[in-house]
Coordinates of C-alpha atoms in Angstrom, one line a residue:
X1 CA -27.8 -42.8 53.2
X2 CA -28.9 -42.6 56.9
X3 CA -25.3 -43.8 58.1
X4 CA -23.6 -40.9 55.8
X5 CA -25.7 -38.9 57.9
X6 CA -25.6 -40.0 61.0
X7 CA -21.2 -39.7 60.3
X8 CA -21.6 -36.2 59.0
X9 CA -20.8 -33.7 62.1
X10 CA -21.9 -30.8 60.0
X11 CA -25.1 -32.4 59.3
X12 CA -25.9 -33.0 63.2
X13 CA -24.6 -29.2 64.1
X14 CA -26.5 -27.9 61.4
X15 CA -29.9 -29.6 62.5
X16 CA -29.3 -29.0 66.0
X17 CA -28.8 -25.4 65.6
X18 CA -31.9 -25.4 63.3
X19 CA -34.3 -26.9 65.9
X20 CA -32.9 -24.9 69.0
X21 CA -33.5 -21.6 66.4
X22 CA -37.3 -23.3 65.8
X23 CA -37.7 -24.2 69.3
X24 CA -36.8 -20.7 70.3
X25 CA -38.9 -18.4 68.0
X26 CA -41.9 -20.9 69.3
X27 CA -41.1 -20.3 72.8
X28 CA -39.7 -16.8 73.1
X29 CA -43.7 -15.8 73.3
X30 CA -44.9 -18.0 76.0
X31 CA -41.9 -17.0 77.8
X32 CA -42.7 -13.0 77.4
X33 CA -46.1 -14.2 78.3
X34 CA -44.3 -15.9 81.8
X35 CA -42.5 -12.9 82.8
X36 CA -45.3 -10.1 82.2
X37 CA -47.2 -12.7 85.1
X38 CA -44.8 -12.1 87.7
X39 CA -44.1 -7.9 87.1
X40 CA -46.1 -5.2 87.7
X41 CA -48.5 -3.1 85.3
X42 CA -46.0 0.2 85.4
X43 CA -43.4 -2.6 84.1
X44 CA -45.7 -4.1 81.2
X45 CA -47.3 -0.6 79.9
X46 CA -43.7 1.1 80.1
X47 CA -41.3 -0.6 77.5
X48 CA -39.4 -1.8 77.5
X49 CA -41.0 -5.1 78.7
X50 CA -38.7 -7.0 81.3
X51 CA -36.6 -10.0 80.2
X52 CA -35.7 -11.1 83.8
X53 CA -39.2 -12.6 86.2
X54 CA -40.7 -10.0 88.7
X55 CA -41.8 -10.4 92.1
X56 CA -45.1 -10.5 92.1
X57 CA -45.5 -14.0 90.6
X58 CA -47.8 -15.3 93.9
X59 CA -49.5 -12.1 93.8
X60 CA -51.0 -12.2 90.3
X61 CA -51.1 -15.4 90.3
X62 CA -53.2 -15.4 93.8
X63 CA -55.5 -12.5 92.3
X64 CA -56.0 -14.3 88.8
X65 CA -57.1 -17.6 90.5
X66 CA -59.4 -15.9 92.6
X67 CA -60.8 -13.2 90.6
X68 CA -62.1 -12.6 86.9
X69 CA -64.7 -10.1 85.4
X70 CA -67.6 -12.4 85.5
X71 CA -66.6 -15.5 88.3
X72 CA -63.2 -16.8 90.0
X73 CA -61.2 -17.9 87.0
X74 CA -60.7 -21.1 88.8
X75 CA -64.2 -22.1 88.2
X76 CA -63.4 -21.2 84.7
X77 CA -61.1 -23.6 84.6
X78 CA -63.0 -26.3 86.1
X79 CA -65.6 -25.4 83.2
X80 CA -63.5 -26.1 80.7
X81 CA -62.0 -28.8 82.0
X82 CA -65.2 -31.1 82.3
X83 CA -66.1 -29.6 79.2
X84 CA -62.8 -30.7 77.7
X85 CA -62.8 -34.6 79.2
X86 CA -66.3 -34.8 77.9
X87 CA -66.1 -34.4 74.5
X88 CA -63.1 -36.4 74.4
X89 CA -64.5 -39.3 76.2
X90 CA -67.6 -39.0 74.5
X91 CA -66.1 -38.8 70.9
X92 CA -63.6 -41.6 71.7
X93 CA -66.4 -43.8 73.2
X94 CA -69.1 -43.2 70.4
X95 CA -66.3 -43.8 68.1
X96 CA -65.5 -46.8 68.9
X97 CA -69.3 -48.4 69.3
X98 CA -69.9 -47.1 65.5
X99 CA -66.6 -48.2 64.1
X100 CA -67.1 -51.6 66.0
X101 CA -70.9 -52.0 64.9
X102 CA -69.5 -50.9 60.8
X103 CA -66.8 -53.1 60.9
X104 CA -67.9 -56.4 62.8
X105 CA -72.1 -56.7 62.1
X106 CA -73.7 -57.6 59.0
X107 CA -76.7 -55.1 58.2
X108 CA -78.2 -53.6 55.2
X109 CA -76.6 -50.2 53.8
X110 CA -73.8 -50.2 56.8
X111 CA -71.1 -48.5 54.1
X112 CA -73.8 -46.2 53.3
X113 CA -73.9 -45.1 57.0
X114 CA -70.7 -44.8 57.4
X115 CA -69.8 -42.8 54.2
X116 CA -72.9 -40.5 56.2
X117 CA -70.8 -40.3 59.2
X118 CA -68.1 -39.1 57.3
X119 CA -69.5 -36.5 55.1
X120 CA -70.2 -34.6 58.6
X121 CA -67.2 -33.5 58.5
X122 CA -68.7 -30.6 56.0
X123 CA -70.5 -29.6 58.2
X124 CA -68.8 -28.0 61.5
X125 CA -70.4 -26.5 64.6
X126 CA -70.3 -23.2 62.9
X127 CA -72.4 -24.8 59.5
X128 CA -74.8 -26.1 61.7
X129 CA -74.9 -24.1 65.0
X130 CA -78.4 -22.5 64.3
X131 CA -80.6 -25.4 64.5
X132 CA -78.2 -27.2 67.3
X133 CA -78.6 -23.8 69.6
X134 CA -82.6 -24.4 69.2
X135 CA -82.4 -28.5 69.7
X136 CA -80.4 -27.5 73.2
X137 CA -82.5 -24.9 74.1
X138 CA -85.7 -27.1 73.7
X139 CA -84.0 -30.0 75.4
X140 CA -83.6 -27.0 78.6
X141 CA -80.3 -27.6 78.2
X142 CA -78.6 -24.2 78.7
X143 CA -76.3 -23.1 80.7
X144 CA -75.3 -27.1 81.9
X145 CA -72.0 -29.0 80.9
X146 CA -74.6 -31.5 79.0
X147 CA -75.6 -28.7 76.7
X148 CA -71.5 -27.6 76.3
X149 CA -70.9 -31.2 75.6
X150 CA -73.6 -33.5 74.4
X151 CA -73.4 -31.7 70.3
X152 CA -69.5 -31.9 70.1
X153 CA -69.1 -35.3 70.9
X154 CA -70.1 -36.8 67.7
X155 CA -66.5 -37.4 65.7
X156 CA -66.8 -38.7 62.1
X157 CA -62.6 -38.3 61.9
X158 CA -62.2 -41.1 65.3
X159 CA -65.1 -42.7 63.7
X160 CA -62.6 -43.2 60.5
X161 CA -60.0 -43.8 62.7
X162 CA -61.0 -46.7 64.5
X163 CA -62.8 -48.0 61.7
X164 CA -59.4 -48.1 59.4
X165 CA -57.6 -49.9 62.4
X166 CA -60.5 -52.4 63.2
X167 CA -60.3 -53.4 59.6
X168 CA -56.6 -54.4 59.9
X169 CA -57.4 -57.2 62.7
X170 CA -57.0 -60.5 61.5
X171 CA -60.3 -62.6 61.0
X172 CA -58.7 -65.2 63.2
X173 CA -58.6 -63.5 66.2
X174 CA -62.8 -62.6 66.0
X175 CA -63.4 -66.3 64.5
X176 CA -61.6 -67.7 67.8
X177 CA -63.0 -65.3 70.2
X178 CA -66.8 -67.0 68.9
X179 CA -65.8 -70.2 69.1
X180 CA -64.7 -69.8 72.5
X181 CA -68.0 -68.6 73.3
X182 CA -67.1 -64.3 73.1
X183 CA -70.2 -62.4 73.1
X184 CA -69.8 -59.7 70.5
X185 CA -69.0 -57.0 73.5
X186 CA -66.8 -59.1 75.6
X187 CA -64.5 -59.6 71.9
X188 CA -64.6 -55.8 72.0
X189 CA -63.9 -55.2 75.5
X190 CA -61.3 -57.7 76.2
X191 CA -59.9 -57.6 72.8
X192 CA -60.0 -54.7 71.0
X193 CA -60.2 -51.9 73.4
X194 CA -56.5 -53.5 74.4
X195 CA -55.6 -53.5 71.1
X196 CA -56.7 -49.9 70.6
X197 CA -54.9 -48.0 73.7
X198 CA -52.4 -46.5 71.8
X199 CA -54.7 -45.1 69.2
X200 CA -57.0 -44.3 72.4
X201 CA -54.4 -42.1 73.8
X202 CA -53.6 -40.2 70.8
X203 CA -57.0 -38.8 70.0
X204 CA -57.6 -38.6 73.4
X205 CA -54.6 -35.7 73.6
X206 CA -56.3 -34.2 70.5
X207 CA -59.4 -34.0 70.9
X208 CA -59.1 -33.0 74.8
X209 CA -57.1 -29.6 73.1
X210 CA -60.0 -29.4 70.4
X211 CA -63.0 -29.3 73.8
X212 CA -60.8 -27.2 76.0
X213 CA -60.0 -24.3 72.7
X214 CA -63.6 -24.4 71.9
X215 CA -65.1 -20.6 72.0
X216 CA -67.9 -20.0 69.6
X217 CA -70.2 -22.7 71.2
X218 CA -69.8 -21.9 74.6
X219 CA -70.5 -18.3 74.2
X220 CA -73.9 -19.1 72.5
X221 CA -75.3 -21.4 75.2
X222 CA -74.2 -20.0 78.5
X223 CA -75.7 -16.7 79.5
X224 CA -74.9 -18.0 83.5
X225 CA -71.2 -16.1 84.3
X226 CA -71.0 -19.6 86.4
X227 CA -70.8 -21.6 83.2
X228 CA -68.0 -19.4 81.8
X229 CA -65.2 -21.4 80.1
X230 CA -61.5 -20.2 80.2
X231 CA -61.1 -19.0 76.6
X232 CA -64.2 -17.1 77.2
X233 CA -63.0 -15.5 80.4
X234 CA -59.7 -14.7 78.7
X235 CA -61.7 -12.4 76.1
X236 CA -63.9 -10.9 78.9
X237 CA -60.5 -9.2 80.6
X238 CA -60.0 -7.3 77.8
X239 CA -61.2 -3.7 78.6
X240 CA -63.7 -2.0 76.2
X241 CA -63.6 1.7 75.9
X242 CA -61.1 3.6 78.1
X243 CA -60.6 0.7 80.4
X244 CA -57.2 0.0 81.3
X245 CA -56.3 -4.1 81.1
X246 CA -54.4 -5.9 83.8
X247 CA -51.6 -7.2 81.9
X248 CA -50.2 -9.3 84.7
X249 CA -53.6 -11.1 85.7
X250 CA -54.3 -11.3 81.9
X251 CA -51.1 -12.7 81.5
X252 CA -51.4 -15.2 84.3
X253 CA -54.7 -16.2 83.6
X254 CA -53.7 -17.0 80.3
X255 CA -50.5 -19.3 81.4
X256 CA -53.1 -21.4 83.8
X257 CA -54.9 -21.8 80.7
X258 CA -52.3 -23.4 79.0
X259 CA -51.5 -25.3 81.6
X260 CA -54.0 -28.5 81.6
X261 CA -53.4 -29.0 77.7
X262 CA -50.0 -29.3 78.5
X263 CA -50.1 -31.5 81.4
X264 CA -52.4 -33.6 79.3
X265 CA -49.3 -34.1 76.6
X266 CA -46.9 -34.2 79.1
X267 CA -48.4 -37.4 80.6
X268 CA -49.8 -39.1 77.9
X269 CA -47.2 -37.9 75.3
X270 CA -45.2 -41.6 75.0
X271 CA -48.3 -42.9 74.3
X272 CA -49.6 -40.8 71.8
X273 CA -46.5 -40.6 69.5
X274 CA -46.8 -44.7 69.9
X275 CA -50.4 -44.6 68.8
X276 CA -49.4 -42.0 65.5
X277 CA -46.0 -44.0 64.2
X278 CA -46.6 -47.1 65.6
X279 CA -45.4 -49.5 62.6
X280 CA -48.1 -52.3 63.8
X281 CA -50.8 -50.1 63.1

């Protein structure tokens, strides 16, 4: 079946033409989105919008990197961005320490714990963000990157994750690491964090997206401008009232926003389609 259509023409025209239409509708936005960064206001609020770049591209760009309603929205991006590598290395390393102690050690009611850790999972930040806000806030943890990171790095679905794939090592490989003497975390540092990297890498993509998107729980904890994340400051340029909005800075800051994430995939994207189809796993 595959070779009939890997011989039909139409069939490869067809799906070509299909993803370039898909690729396009996808696109088309973020482009609009590039050129109303390098135009003027008079050209955005004035339709109809350009479909050629301006030239005020370093301009805007200069002015959204070094201004913002609250703080320079290049601090807002460092915000997120520790933020962001925080919960993901936090969730991947917590992760893999519970799926290791479930899988590998012998103690009473260990599926009974782990079915625990996974009926978090009904229970978001949203659920549960009442009595989190008042654990930070009695910790003093406001307005600090522990307090945007230390509740969101728990991660029942990595938990799951690592757990499934720990399960489909052989028993050989653990019964030779102890008789060659393998303390129970040199077997999991030399053996299966190797063995792991390509599941590593894809979680790490995701969940670094799922720190740097988060909104709600930022908001609530940081009443310090200086501990503003990106998606926050992108909702603070929005006038209220009779305010007019700088479409070009908006625009702009919102493209270095969705820059990092993307950088992220770029560099880590062989690895993380390797660690989601990878036929060993």
């Amino acid at each position: 079946m595959s070779s009939m259509v890997e011989r039909n023409g139409v069939g490869t025209v067809i799906s070509h033409v299909g993803l370039i239409i898909g690729i396009a509708i996808v696109c088309f936005p973020i482009y609009l989105a590039i050129i109303a960064s390098t135009v003027e206001q008079q050209d955005i609020v004035s339709p109809p919008l350009p479909l050629l770049p301006g030239g005020h591209f370093i301009e805007n760009y200069k002015e959204a990197l070094l201004s913002g309603v609250n703080i320079p929205v290049w601090r807002m991006l460092l915000n997120s961005t520790i933020m962001a590598m925080g919960i993901a290395i936090g969730k991947i390393v917590i992760s893999l320490l519970s799926a290791f102690a479930i899988v590998y050690f012998k103690f009473p009611l260990r599926t009974f714990f782990f079915w625990m850790i996974f009926l978090t999972l009904m229970l978001p930040v949203e659920v549960r963000i009442v009595p989190t806000f008042e654990v930070i806030a009695n910790f003093g943890m406001l307005n600090s990157y522990t307090g945007l990171i230390l509740p969101l790095i728990a991660s029942a679905t990595a938990t799951f994750l690592f757990r499934q794939f720990f399960m489909t090592v052989p028993d050989e490989i653990a019964e030779a690491a102890r008789v060659d003497g393998a303390k129970p975390m040199r077997f999991f540092i030399d053996i299966l964090l190797p063995m792991s990297r390509t599941n590593i890498a894809a979680l790490f993509v995701i969940l670094f997206i799922y720190g740097w998107n988060q909104y709600l729980w930022p908001l609530l904890i940081t009443t310090d401008p200086e501990m503003n994340t990106i998606v926050m400051g992108i909702k603070q340029m929005f006038p209220s009232g009779d305010d007019l909005a700088n479409w070009p800075v908006i625009m702009a800051t919102a493209i270095l926003a969705m820059l990092p994430p993307v950088l992220v995939v770029v560099l880590m994207q062989n690895l993380f389609i390797k660690g989601l189809v990878d036929a060993e796993k």
